[in-house]
């Protein structure tokens, strides 16, 4: 649904536009034109500076530098990432276009995000999804991996309204420090940086030191009591070489590899026969934790709709189009 842009008068404003998510009452094209020629991350940074000033934030030199570092880091390392509110708007638009009878009353939400508190704050994607759908079945554990597995999915599917549908959003998270460093985060109340995601970084460290299965045997009791971490160590350990060779650095490579681990588990747990004709939309990506006053971002990497007896329909083009922060048209 389009509405007129107050700046140019053209019917091209949509709810999923970046500027809508930022609270600006202009279309994306007018924002780009007002900012002049610049690299995508520079356009994004200038837009966010303007937005934060309009919201009443005091933009001193330290805050300005933090925002510039963070936006540049996201643009270079996770192109295609977008603010969480824009991700929600694009997801809802995609659901309405893909599932003719979609409504919040006949659709049940499932999520699989890391329990880390910096990924579950007010305004973060898990919180926005819950506010939109009103209820949620939690499928995940450390690193956003859906550890509830097939049993959890079947239990979840049994709660869906008659002839209803399922939406599942999942993925690991990664922190961006005030200096733009990937894999580090300055948590509220602390004076030092910590890792994010700590489980993924710890798994990579274990793999690099050789202290991982099947490198070394683990006591059965210890393996059972810390099974999530042991699973992550084994999975990351098999691809540690590729992670370390990533052109943007190993922390960036680790974020993408952690997503692939979660993706394999998410796709493997699906049992479409439980739905009696309903659809399953599976949206996966990487949560990007940003320092205040910036909101968190989300990088969508996979989106498919599954129907029993049919091939999955890929929807990535619908959830990434028109993203000003990726530099794509």
PDB file of C-alpha atoms in Angstrom:
ATOM      1  CA  UNK A   1       0.000   0.000   0.000  1.00  0.00           C
ATOM      2  CA  UNK A   2       1.513   3.298  -1.117  1.00  0.00           C
ATOM      3  CA  UNK A   3       0.881   6.782   0.184  1.00  0.00           C
ATOM      4  CA  UNK A   4       2.036  10.193  -1.006  1.00  0.00           C
ATOM      5  CA  UNK A   5       5.446  11.482   0.051  1.00  0.00           C
ATOM      6  CA  UNK A   6       5.012  14.966   1.590  1.00  0.00           C
ATOM      7  CA  UNK A   7       8.323  16.059   0.052  1.00  0.00           C
ATOM      8  CA  UNK A   8       7.834  15.066  -3.611  1.00  0.00           C
ATOM      9  CA  UNK A   9       4.120  14.290  -3.753  1.00  0.00           C
ATOM     10  CA  UNK A  10       4.639  10.928  -5.471  1.00  0.00           C
ATOM     11  CA  UNK A  11       2.725   7.838  -4.343  1.00  0.00           C
ATOM     12  CA  UNK A  12       5.783   5.805  -3.348  1.00  0.00           C
ATOM     13  CA  UNK A  13       5.898   5.674   0.456  1.00  0.00           C
ATOM     14  CA  UNK A  14       5.511   2.176   1.909  1.00  0.00           C
ATOM     15  CA  UNK A  15       5.401   0.964   5.502  1.00  0.00           C
ATOM     16  CA  UNK A  16       8.458  -1.211   4.938  1.00  0.00           C
ATOM     17  CA  UNK A  17      10.639   1.718   3.806  1.00  0.00           C
ATOM     18  CA  UNK A  18      13.695   2.430   5.926  1.00  0.00           C
ATOM     19  CA  UNK A  19      12.562   5.983   6.593  1.00  0.00           C
ATOM     20  CA  UNK A  20       9.199   4.711   7.839  1.00  0.00           C
ATOM     21  CA  UNK A  21      11.018   2.444  10.285  1.00  0.00           C
ATOM     22  CA  UNK A  22      13.075   5.468  11.384  1.00  0.00           C
ATOM     23  CA  UNK A  23      10.041   7.684  11.801  1.00  0.00           C
ATOM     24  CA  UNK A  24      10.886  10.065   8.916  1.00  0.00           C
ATOM     25  CA  UNK A  25       7.972  11.288   6.850  1.00  0.00           C
ATOM     26  CA  UNK A  26       9.723  11.170   3.467  1.00  0.00           C
ATOM     27  CA  UNK A  27      10.227   8.466   0.859  1.00  0.00           C
ATOM     28  CA  UNK A  28      13.613   6.758   0.540  1.00  0.00           C
ATOM     29  CA  UNK A  29      14.400   8.523  -2.729  1.00  0.00           C
ATOM     30  CA  UNK A  30      13.905  11.974  -1.197  1.00  0.00           C
ATOM     31  CA  UNK A  31      16.175  11.055   1.706  1.00  0.00           C
ATOM     32  CA  UNK A  32      18.893   9.869  -0.692  1.00  0.00           C
ATOM     33  CA  UNK A  33      18.564  13.027  -2.793  1.00  0.00           C
ATOM     34  CA  UNK A  34      18.814  15.280   0.260  1.00  0.00           C
ATOM     35  CA  UNK A  35      21.995  13.565   1.400  1.00  0.00           C
ATOM     36  CA  UNK A  36      23.769  13.840  -1.949  1.00  0.00           C
ATOM     37  CA  UNK A  37      26.254  11.371  -3.490  1.00  0.00           C
ATOM     38  CA  UNK A  38      27.864   9.095  -0.940  1.00  0.00           C
ATOM     39  CA  UNK A  39      28.678   5.458  -0.242  1.00  0.00           C
ATOM     40  CA  UNK A  40      25.715   3.418   1.077  1.00  0.00           C
ATOM     41  CA  UNK A  41      27.018   3.353   4.650  1.00  0.00           C
ATOM     42  CA  UNK A  42      27.642   7.115   4.544  1.00  0.00           C
ATOM     43  CA  UNK A  43      24.069   7.708   3.363  1.00  0.00           C
ATOM     44  CA  UNK A  44      22.795   5.456   6.115  1.00  0.00           C
ATOM     45  CA  UNK A  45      24.921   7.161   8.768  1.00  0.00           C
ATOM     46  CA  UNK A  46      23.785  10.655   7.758  1.00  0.00           C
ATOM     47  CA  UNK A  47      20.170   9.512   7.760  1.00  0.00           C
ATOM     48  CA  UNK A  48      20.521   8.073  11.250  1.00  0.00           C
ATOM     49  CA  UNK A  49      22.198  11.239  12.544  1.00  0.00           C
ATOM     50  CA  UNK A  50      19.251  13.278  11.328  1.00  0.00           C
ATOM     51  CA  UNK A  51      16.785  10.778  12.763  1.00  0.00           C
ATOM     52  CA  UNK A  52      18.411  10.698  16.204  1.00  0.00           C
ATOM     53  CA  UNK A  53      18.528  14.491  16.362  1.00  0.00           C
ATOM     54  CA  UNK A  54      14.808  14.655  15.541  1.00  0.00           C
ATOM     55  CA  UNK A  55      14.178  12.188  18.376  1.00  0.00           C
ATOM     56  CA  UNK A  56      15.891  14.554  20.781  1.00  0.00           C
ATOM     57  CA  UNK A  57      19.180  12.689  21.284  1.00  0.00           C
ATOM     58  CA  UNK A  58      22.154  14.828  22.196  1.00  0.00           C
ATOM     59  CA  UNK A  59      24.676  14.138  19.454  1.00  0.00           C
ATOM     60  CA  UNK A  60      28.029  14.970  21.029  1.00  0.00           C
ATOM     61  CA  UNK A  61      31.262  14.033  19.286  1.00  0.00           C
ATOM     62  CA  UNK A  62      31.493  10.674  21.107  1.00  0.00           C
ATOM     63  CA  UNK A  63      27.957   9.623  20.144  1.00  0.00           C
ATOM     64  CA  UNK A  64      28.484  10.812  16.591  1.00  0.00           C
ATOM     65  CA  UNK A  65      31.670   8.743  16.281  1.00  0.00           C
ATOM     66  CA  UNK A  66      29.963   5.686  17.792  1.00  0.00           C
ATOM     67  CA  UNK A  67      27.159   5.865  15.241  1.00  0.00           C
ATOM     68  CA  UNK A  68      29.538   6.371  12.350  1.00  0.00           C
ATOM     69  CA  UNK A  69      31.671   3.401  13.438  1.00  0.00           C
ATOM     70  CA  UNK A  70      28.693   1.105  13.933  1.00  0.00           C
ATOM     71  CA  UNK A  71      26.873   1.961  10.692  1.00  0.00           C
ATOM     72  CA  UNK A  72      30.066   1.672   8.658  1.00  0.00           C
ATOM     73  CA  UNK A  73      30.842  -1.713  10.240  1.00  0.00           C
ATOM     74  CA  UNK A  74      27.362  -3.047   9.488  1.00  0.00           C
ATOM     75  CA  UNK A  75      27.472  -1.755   5.910  1.00  0.00           C
ATOM     76  CA  UNK A  76      30.861  -3.332   5.204  1.00  0.00           C
ATOM     77  CA  UNK A  77      30.477  -6.611   7.075  1.00  0.00           C
ATOM     78  CA  UNK A  78      26.748  -7.350   6.865  1.00  0.00           C
ATOM     79  CA  UNK A  79      25.429  -5.687   3.688  1.00  0.00           C
ATOM     80  CA  UNK A  80      21.669  -6.001   3.474  1.00  0.00           C
ATOM     81  CA  UNK A  81      21.103  -5.611   7.228  1.00  0.00           C
ATOM     82  CA  UNK A  82      18.234  -3.374   8.250  1.00  0.00           C
ATOM     83  CA  UNK A  83      16.690  -1.946  11.432  1.00  0.00           C
ATOM     84  CA  UNK A  84      14.530  -4.456  13.277  1.00  0.00           C
ATOM     85  CA  UNK A  85      11.335  -2.435  12.719  1.00  0.00           C
ATOM     86  CA  UNK A  86      11.917  -2.460   8.972  1.00  0.00           C
ATOM     87  CA  UNK A  87      12.500  -6.217   9.083  1.00  0.00           C
ATOM     88  CA  UNK A  88       9.174  -6.682  10.828  1.00  0.00           C
ATOM     89  CA  UNK A  89       7.362  -4.510   8.260  1.00  0.00           C
ATOM     90  CA  UNK A  90       8.891  -6.448   5.361  1.00  0.00           C
ATOM     91  CA  UNK A  91       8.035  -9.789   6.968  1.00  0.00           C
ATOM     92  CA  UNK A  92       4.398  -8.797   7.448  1.00  0.00           C
ATOM     93  CA  UNK A  93       4.155  -7.597   3.849  1.00  0.00           C
ATOM     94  CA  UNK A  94       5.668 -10.867   2.646  1.00  0.00           C
ATOM     95  CA  UNK A  95       3.215 -12.931   4.701  1.00  0.00           C
ATOM     96  CA  UNK A  96       0.227 -11.034   3.312  1.00  0.00           C
ATOM     97  CA  UNK A  97       1.440 -11.528  -0.265  1.00  0.00           C
ATOM     98  CA  UNK A  98       2.424 -15.174   0.139  1.00  0.00           C
ATOM     99  CA  UNK A  99      -0.416 -16.573   2.283  1.00  0.00           C
ATOM    100  CA  UNK A 100      -3.800 -15.328   0.996  1.00  0.00           C
ATOM    101  CA  UNK A 101      -5.677 -16.006   4.239  1.00  0.00           C
ATOM    102  CA  UNK A 102      -2.869 -14.886   6.577  1.00  0.00           C
ATOM    103  CA  UNK A 103      -3.955 -13.192   9.762  1.00  0.00           C
ATOM    104  CA  UNK A 104      -2.552 -12.929  13.264  1.00  0.00           C
ATOM    105  CA  UNK A 105      -5.551 -14.939  14.469  1.00  0.00           C
ATOM    106  CA  UNK A 106      -4.763 -18.035  12.346  1.00  0.00           C
ATOM    107  CA  UNK A 107      -0.961 -17.871  12.555  1.00  0.00           C
ATOM    108  CA  UNK A 108       1.305 -18.963  15.398  1.00  0.00           C
ATOM    109  CA  UNK A 109       4.743 -17.447  15.921  1.00  0.00           C
ATOM    110  CA  UNK A 110       7.823 -19.446  16.844  1.00  0.00           C
ATOM    111  CA  UNK A 111      11.262 -17.990  17.486  1.00  0.00           C
ATOM    112  CA  UNK A 112      14.746 -19.335  18.000  1.00  0.00           C
ATOM    113  CA  UNK A 113      17.038 -16.548  19.171  1.00  0.00           C
ATOM    114  CA  UNK A 114      19.905 -16.584  21.635  1.00  0.00           C
ATOM    115  CA  UNK A 115      18.772 -15.953  25.239  1.00  0.00           C
ATOM    116  CA  UNK A 116      21.417 -13.214  25.636  1.00  0.00           C
ATOM    117  CA  UNK A 117      19.692 -10.181  27.170  1.00  0.00           C
ATOM    118  CA  UNK A 118      21.145  -7.746  24.604  1.00  0.00           C
ATOM    119  CA  UNK A 119      19.184  -9.576  21.890  1.00  0.00           C
ATOM    120  CA  UNK A 120      15.875  -9.492  23.746  1.00  0.00           C
ATOM    121  CA  UNK A 121      15.451  -5.884  24.814  1.00  0.00           C
ATOM    122  CA  UNK A 122      12.416  -3.727  24.116  1.00  0.00           C
ATOM    123  CA  UNK A 123      12.495  -2.775  20.434  1.00  0.00           C
ATOM    124  CA  UNK A 124      14.582  -5.798  19.408  1.00  0.00           C
ATOM    125  CA  UNK A 125      13.156  -8.149  16.789  1.00  0.00           C
ATOM    126  CA  UNK A 126      12.055 -10.896  19.252  1.00  0.00           C
ATOM    127  CA  UNK A 127      10.188  -8.278  21.279  1.00  0.00           C
ATOM    128  CA  UNK A 128       8.634  -6.655  18.186  1.00  0.00           C
ATOM    129  CA  UNK A 129       7.470 -10.035  16.899  1.00  0.00           C
ATOM    130  CA  UNK A 130       5.859 -10.884  20.220  1.00  0.00           C
ATOM    131  CA  UNK A 131       4.076  -7.525  20.334  1.00  0.00           C
ATOM    132  CA  UNK A 132       2.792  -8.082  16.783  1.00  0.00           C
ATOM    133  CA  UNK A 133       1.589 -11.684  17.155  1.00  0.00           C
ATOM    134  CA  UNK A 134       0.662 -11.626  20.843  1.00  0.00           C
ATOM    135  CA  UNK A 135       2.151 -15.022  21.684  1.00  0.00           C
ATOM    136  CA  UNK A 136       5.260 -17.041  20.930  1.00  0.00           C
ATOM    137  CA  UNK A 137       6.564 -20.619  21.115  1.00  0.00           C
ATOM    138  CA  UNK A 138      10.271 -20.555  21.973  1.00  0.00           C
ATOM    139  CA  UNK A 139      12.259 -23.142  20.052  1.00  0.00           C
ATOM    140  CA  UNK A 140      15.797 -21.974  20.641  1.00  0.00           C
ATOM    141  CA  UNK A 141      18.806 -22.006  22.879  1.00  0.00           C
ATOM    142  CA  UNK A 142      22.385 -20.777  22.726  1.00  0.00           C
ATOM    143  CA  UNK A 143      23.376 -19.109  19.442  1.00  0.00           C
ATOM    144  CA  UNK A 144      19.758 -19.108  18.269  1.00  0.00           C
ATOM    145  CA  UNK A 145      19.893 -22.804  17.396  1.00  0.00           C
ATOM    146  CA  UNK A 146      16.464 -24.526  17.633  1.00  0.00           C
ATOM    147  CA  UNK A 147      17.498 -27.180  20.136  1.00  0.00           C
ATOM    148  CA  UNK A 148      13.900 -28.277  20.789  1.00  0.00           C
ATOM    149  CA  UNK A 149      14.209 -30.181  17.499  1.00  0.00           C
ATOM    150  CA  UNK A 150      11.504 -32.331  15.916  1.00  0.00           C
ATOM    151  CA  UNK A 151       9.736 -32.973  19.211  1.00  0.00           C
ATOM    152  CA  UNK A 152       9.515 -29.265  19.911  1.00  0.00           C
ATOM    153  CA  UNK A 153       8.243 -28.520  16.425  1.00  0.00           C
ATOM    154  CA  UNK A 154       5.527 -31.177  16.635  1.00  0.00           C
ATOM    155  CA  UNK A 155       4.384 -29.802  19.978  1.00  0.00           C
ATOM    156  CA  UNK A 156       4.408 -26.291  18.512  1.00  0.00           C
ATOM    157  CA  UNK A 157       2.486 -27.359  15.395  1.00  0.00           C
ATOM    158  CA  UNK A 158      -0.199 -29.021  17.525  1.00  0.00           C
ATOM    159  CA  UNK A 159      -1.050 -25.598  18.987  1.00  0.00           C
ATOM    160  CA  UNK A 160      -1.756 -23.955  15.612  1.00  0.00           C
ATOM    161  CA  UNK A 161      -5.374 -22.901  14.933  1.00  0.00           C
ATOM    162  CA  UNK A 162      -7.355 -25.183  12.597  1.00  0.00           C
ATOM    163  CA  UNK A 163      -6.140 -24.730   8.998  1.00  0.00           C
ATOM    164  CA  UNK A 164      -3.681 -22.175  10.335  1.00  0.00           C
ATOM    165  CA  UNK A 165      -0.074 -21.312   9.613  1.00  0.00           C
ATOM    166  CA  UNK A 166       3.322 -21.046  11.281  1.00  0.00           C
ATOM    167  CA  UNK A 167       5.946 -18.285  11.157  1.00  0.00           C
ATOM    168  CA  UNK A 168       9.376 -19.088  12.577  1.00  0.00           C
ATOM    169  CA  UNK A 169      12.168 -16.524  12.911  1.00  0.00           C
ATOM    170  CA  UNK A 170      15.608 -17.657  14.010  1.00  0.00           C
ATOM    171  CA  UNK A 171      19.294 -16.904  13.981  1.00  0.00           C
ATOM    172  CA  UNK A 172      22.423 -16.170  16.012  1.00  0.00           C
ATOM    173  CA  UNK A 173      23.527 -12.716  17.069  1.00  0.00           C
ATOM    174  CA  UNK A 174      26.715 -10.689  16.834  1.00  0.00           C
ATOM    175  CA  UNK A 175      27.754  -7.555  18.673  1.00  0.00           C
ATOM    176  CA  UNK A 176      29.218  -4.349  17.273  1.00  0.00           C
ATOM    177  CA  UNK A 177      31.426  -2.379  19.686  1.00  0.00           C
ATOM    178  CA  UNK A 178      31.441   1.447  19.896  1.00  0.00           C
ATOM    179  CA  UNK A 179      34.572   1.319  17.731  1.00  0.00           C
ATOM    180  CA  UNK A 180      32.827  -0.837  15.122  1.00  0.00           C
ATOM    181  CA  UNK A 181      34.583  -4.074  16.130  1.00  0.00           C
ATOM    182  CA  UNK A 182      32.601  -7.172  15.201  1.00  0.00           C
ATOM    183  CA  UNK A 183      32.056  -9.772  17.931  1.00  0.00           C
ATOM    184  CA  UNK A 184      32.444  -7.374  20.864  1.00  0.00           C
ATOM    185  CA  UNK A 185      29.845  -5.388  22.803  1.00  0.00           C
ATOM    186  CA  UNK A 186      29.866  -2.828  25.600  1.00  0.00           C
ATOM    187  CA  UNK A 187      27.094  -3.981  27.912  1.00  0.00           C
ATOM    188  CA  UNK A 188      25.223  -1.491  30.105  1.00  0.00           C
ATOM    189  CA  UNK A 189      26.905  -0.986  33.466  1.00  0.00           C
ATOM    190  CA  UNK A 190      30.238  -2.445  32.336  1.00  0.00           C
ATOM    191  CA  UNK A 191      33.453  -0.617  31.496  1.00  0.00           C
ATOM    192  CA  UNK A 192      34.973  -3.359  29.343  1.00  0.00           C
ATOM    193  CA  UNK A 193      33.995  -5.119  26.131  1.00  0.00           C
ATOM    194  CA  UNK A 194      32.635  -8.659  26.203  1.00  0.00           C
ATOM    195  CA  UNK A 195      32.060 -11.157  23.397  1.00  0.00           C
ATOM    196  CA  UNK A 196      28.770 -11.485  21.541  1.00  0.00           C
ATOM    197  CA  UNK A 197      27.821 -14.157  20.847  1.00  0.00           C
ATOM    198  CA  UNK A 198      29.856 -15.521  23.737  1.00  0.00           C
ATOM    199  CA  UNK A 199      28.908 -19.135  23.019  1.00  0.00           C
ATOM    200  CA  UNK A 200      30.000 -18.914  19.369  1.00  0.00           C
ATOM    201  CA  UNK A 201      33.253 -17.130  20.190  1.00  0.00           C
ATOM    202  CA  UNK A 202      33.948 -19.665  22.931  1.00  0.00           C
ATOM    203  CA  UNK A 203      33.241 -22.539  20.543  1.00  0.00           C
ATOM    204  CA  UNK A 204      35.690 -21.147  17.988  1.00  0.00           C
ATOM    205  CA  UNK A 205      38.348 -20.724  20.693  1.00  0.00           C
ATOM    206  CA  UNK A 206      37.821 -24.341  21.764  1.00  0.00           C
ATOM    207  CA  UNK A 207      38.101 -25.522  18.180  1.00  0.00           C
ATOM    208  CA  UNK A 208      41.292 -23.555  17.590  1.00  0.00           C
ATOM    209  CA  UNK A 209      42.869 -24.987  20.732  1.00  0.00           C
ATOM    210  CA  UNK A 210      41.872 -28.537  19.822  1.00  0.00           C
ATOM    211  CA  UNK A 211      39.697 -28.868  22.924  1.00  0.00           C
ATOM    212  CA  UNK A 212      36.585 -29.943  21.058  1.00  0.00           C
ATOM    213  CA  UNK A 213      34.765 -33.085  20.078  1.00  0.00           C
ATOM    214  CA  UNK A 214      35.769 -35.212  18.280  1.00  0.00           C
ATOM    215  CA  UNK A 215      39.239 -33.809  19.002  1.00  0.00           C
ATOM    216  CA  UNK A 216      38.998 -34.958  22.598  1.00  0.00           C
ATOM    217  CA  UNK A 217      36.513 -37.255  24.340  1.00  0.00           C
ATOM    218  CA  UNK A 218      34.064 -35.606  26.749  1.00  0.00           C
ATOM    219  CA  UNK A 219      32.700 -37.247  29.872  1.00  0.00           C
ATOM    220  CA  UNK A 220      29.117 -38.392  29.222  1.00  0.00           C
ATOM    221  CA  UNK A 221      27.758 -36.560  32.263  1.00  0.00           C
ATOM    222  CA  UNK A 222      29.505 -33.322  31.314  1.00  0.00           C
ATOM    223  CA  UNK A 223      28.336 -33.664  27.717  1.00  0.00           C
ATOM    224  CA  UNK A 224      24.737 -34.088  28.819  1.00  0.00           C
ATOM    225  CA  UNK A 225      24.776 -31.190  31.275  1.00  0.00           C
ATOM    226  CA  UNK A 226      26.257 -28.774  28.739  1.00  0.00           C
ATOM    227  CA  UNK A 227      24.934 -30.370  25.553  1.00  0.00           C
ATOM    228  CA  UNK A 228      24.124 -27.113  23.776  1.00  0.00           C
ATOM    229  CA  UNK A 229      27.638 -25.737  24.067  1.00  0.00           C
ATOM    230  CA  UNK A 230      29.204 -29.084  23.174  1.00  0.00           C
ATOM    231  CA  UNK A 231      27.036 -29.237  20.042  1.00  0.00           C
ATOM    232  CA  UNK A 232      28.102 -25.718  19.007  1.00  0.00           C
ATOM    233  CA  UNK A 233      31.762 -26.570  19.573  1.00  0.00           C
ATOM    234  CA  UNK A 234      31.490 -29.661  17.368  1.00  0.00           C
ATOM    235  CA  UNK A 235      29.706 -27.776  14.586  1.00  0.00           C
ATOM    236  CA  UNK A 236      32.020 -24.759  14.587  1.00  0.00           C
ATOM    237  CA  UNK A 237      35.011 -27.065  14.909  1.00  0.00           C
ATOM    238  CA  UNK A 238      34.270 -28.689  11.548  1.00  0.00           C
ATOM    239  CA  UNK A 239      34.478 -25.332   9.751  1.00  0.00           C
ATOM    240  CA  UNK A 240      36.979 -23.376  11.867  1.00  0.00           C
ATOM    241  CA  UNK A 241      39.385 -23.213   8.927  1.00  0.00           C
ATOM    242  CA  UNK A 242      36.830 -21.501   6.691  1.00  0.00           C
ATOM    243  CA  UNK A 243      35.811 -19.152   9.490  1.00  0.00           C
ATOM    244  CA  UNK A 244      39.396 -17.999   9.966  1.00  0.00           C
ATOM    245  CA  UNK A 245      39.839 -17.449   6.227  1.00  0.00           C
ATOM    246  CA  UNK A 246      36.847 -15.120   5.844  1.00  0.00           C
ATOM    247  CA  UNK A 247      37.932 -11.986   3.926  1.00  0.00           C
ATOM    248  CA  UNK A 248      36.341  -9.652   6.501  1.00  0.00           C
ATOM    249  CA  UNK A 249      37.938 -11.427   9.469  1.00  0.00           C
ATOM    250  CA  UNK A 250      37.122 -14.450  11.567  1.00  0.00           C
ATOM    251  CA  UNK A 251      34.464 -12.781  13.730  1.00  0.00           C
ATOM    252  CA  UNK A 252      32.468 -11.945  10.606  1.00  0.00           C
ATOM    253  CA  UNK A 253      33.037 -15.460   9.279  1.00  0.00           C
ATOM    254  CA  UNK A 254      31.930 -16.875  12.628  1.00  0.00           C
ATOM    255  CA  UNK A 255      28.621 -14.987  12.497  1.00  0.00           C
ATOM    256  CA  UNK A 256      27.804 -16.371   9.053  1.00  0.00           C
ATOM    257  CA  UNK A 257      28.881 -19.902   9.969  1.00  0.00           C
ATOM    258  CA  UNK A 258      26.822 -19.765  13.170  1.00  0.00           C
ATOM    259  CA  UNK A 259      23.819 -18.883  11.028  1.00  0.00           C
ATOM    260  CA  UNK A 260      24.425 -21.932   8.823  1.00  0.00           C
ATOM    261  CA  UNK A 261      24.501 -24.155  11.919  1.00  0.00           C
ATOM    262  CA  UNK A 262      21.150 -22.750  13.055  1.00  0.00           C
ATOM    263  CA  UNK A 263      19.723 -23.003   9.541  1.00  0.00           C
ATOM    264  CA  UNK A 264      20.497 -26.701   9.232  1.00  0.00           C
ATOM    265  CA  UNK A 265      18.737 -27.439  12.530  1.00  0.00           C
ATOM    266  CA  UNK A 266      15.768 -25.216  11.687  1.00  0.00           C
ATOM    267  CA  UNK A 267      15.146 -26.873   8.328  1.00  0.00           C
ATOM    268  CA  UNK A 268      15.692 -30.381   9.723  1.00  0.00           C
ATOM    269  CA  UNK A 269      13.055 -30.012  12.454  1.00  0.00           C
ATOM    270  CA  UNK A 270      10.154 -29.233  10.085  1.00  0.00           C
ATOM    271  CA  UNK A 271       7.359 -31.793   9.745  1.00  0.00           C
ATOM    272  CA  UNK A 272       4.773 -30.356   7.358  1.00  0.00           C
ATOM    273  CA  UNK A 273       2.372 -33.266   7.821  1.00  0.00           C
ATOM    274  CA  UNK A 274       1.508 -31.821  11.248  1.00  0.00           C
ATOM    275  CA  UNK A 275      -0.206 -28.775   9.742  1.00  0.00           C
ATOM    276  CA  UNK A 276      -3.124 -30.208   7.750  1.00  0.00           C
ATOM    277  CA  UNK A 277      -2.542 -27.968   4.739  1.00  0.00           C
ATOM    278  CA  UNK A 278      -1.149 -24.895   6.459  1.00  0.00           C
ATOM    279  CA  UNK A 279       2.016 -23.059   5.470  1.00  0.00           C
ATOM    280  CA  UNK A 280       5.300 -22.629   7.335  1.00  0.00           C
ATOM    281  CA  UNK A 281       7.326 -19.480   6.719  1.00  0.00           C
ATOM    282  CA  UNK A 282      10.909 -19.794   7.915  1.00  0.00           C
ATOM    283  CA  UNK A 283      12.912 -16.558   8.211  1.00  0.00           C
ATOM    284  CA  UNK A 284      16.541 -16.857   9.227  1.00  0.00           C
ATOM    285  CA  UNK A 285      19.308 -14.343   9.619  1.00  0.00           C
ATOM    286  CA  UNK A 286      21.754 -12.668  11.973  1.00  0.00           C
ATOM    287  CA  UNK A 287      20.785 -10.342  14.813  1.00  0.00           C
ATOM    288  CA  UNK A 288      23.210  -7.415  15.046  1.00  0.00           C
ATOM    289  CA  UNK A 289      23.453  -5.816  18.481  1.00  0.00           C
ATOM    290  CA  UNK A 290      24.155  -2.087  18.285  1.00  0.00           C
ATOM    291  CA  UNK A 291      25.127   0.315  21.060  1.00  0.00           C
ATOM    292  CA  UNK A 292      22.690   3.000  22.172  1.00  0.00           C
ATOM    293  CA  UNK A 293      21.285   5.187  20.766  1.00  0.00           C
ATOM    294  CA  UNK A 294      21.116   3.013  17.624  1.00  0.00           C
ATOM    295  CA  UNK A 295      18.540   0.215  17.385  1.00  0.00           C
ATOM    296  CA  UNK A 296      19.510  -3.375  16.666  1.00  0.00           C
ATOM    297  CA  UNK A 297      19.644  -4.532  13.064  1.00  0.00           C
ATOM    298  CA  UNK A 298      18.790  -7.837  11.387  1.00  0.00           C
ATOM    299  CA  UNK A 299      20.417  -9.374   8.325  1.00  0.00           C
ATOM    300  CA  UNK A 300      17.932 -11.674   6.537  1.00  0.00           C
ATOM    301  CA  UNK A 301      19.785 -14.551   4.882  1.00  0.00           C
ATOM    302  CA  UNK A 302      17.078 -17.112   4.168  1.00  0.00           C
ATOM    303  CA  UNK A 303      13.303 -16.943   3.816  1.00  0.00           C
ATOM    304  CA  UNK A 304      11.141 -19.765   2.481  1.00  0.00           C
ATOM    305  CA  UNK A 305       7.526 -20.854   2.618  1.00  0.00           C
ATOM    306  CA  UNK A 306       6.942 -24.596   3.005  1.00  0.00           C
ATOM    307  CA  UNK A 307       3.745 -26.453   2.110  1.00  0.00           C
ATOM    308  CA  UNK A 308       3.213 -30.188   2.450  1.00  0.00           C
ATOM    309  CA  UNK A 309       3.813 -32.011  -0.852  1.00  0.00           C
ATOM    310  CA  UNK A 310       5.372 -28.962  -2.558  1.00  0.00           C
ATOM    311  CA  UNK A 311       8.869 -27.659  -3.116  1.00  0.00           C
ATOM    312  CA  UNK A 312       9.851 -24.766  -0.830  1.00  0.00           C
ATOM    313  CA  UNK A 313       9.256 -21.339  -2.333  1.00  0.00           C
ATOM    314  CA  UNK A 314      12.128 -18.920  -1.805  1.00  0.00           C
ATOM    315  CA  UNK A 315      11.148 -15.430  -0.652  1.00  0.00           C
ATOM    316  CA  UNK A 316      14.479 -13.660  -0.136  1.00  0.00           C
ATOM    317  CA  UNK A 317      13.739 -11.156  -2.898  1.00  0.00           C
ATOM    318  CA  UNK A 318      10.622 -10.019  -1.042  1.00  0.00           C
ATOM    319  CA  UNK A 319      12.328  -9.327   2.279  1.00  0.00           C
ATOM    320  CA  UNK A 320      15.386  -7.494   0.969  1.00  0.00           C
ATOM    321  CA  UNK A 321      14.114  -5.252  -1.822  1.00  0.00           C
ATOM    322  CA  UNK A 322      14.271  -1.493  -1.400  1.00  0.00           C
ATOM    323  CA  UNK A 323      16.776  -1.602   1.463  1.00  0.00           C
ATOM    324  CA  UNK A 324      18.605   1.732   1.485  1.00  0.00           C
ATOM    325  CA  UNK A 325      21.245   0.413   3.882  1.00  0.00           C
ATOM    326  CA  UNK A 326      22.454  -2.259   1.445  1.00  0.00           C
ATOM    327  CA  UNK A 327      22.915   0.107  -1.458  1.00  0.00           C
ATOM    328  CA  UNK A 328      20.568  -1.995  -3.571  1.00  0.00           C
ATOM    329  CA  UNK A 329      17.740  -0.346  -5.559  1.00  0.00           C
TER     330      UNK A 329
END
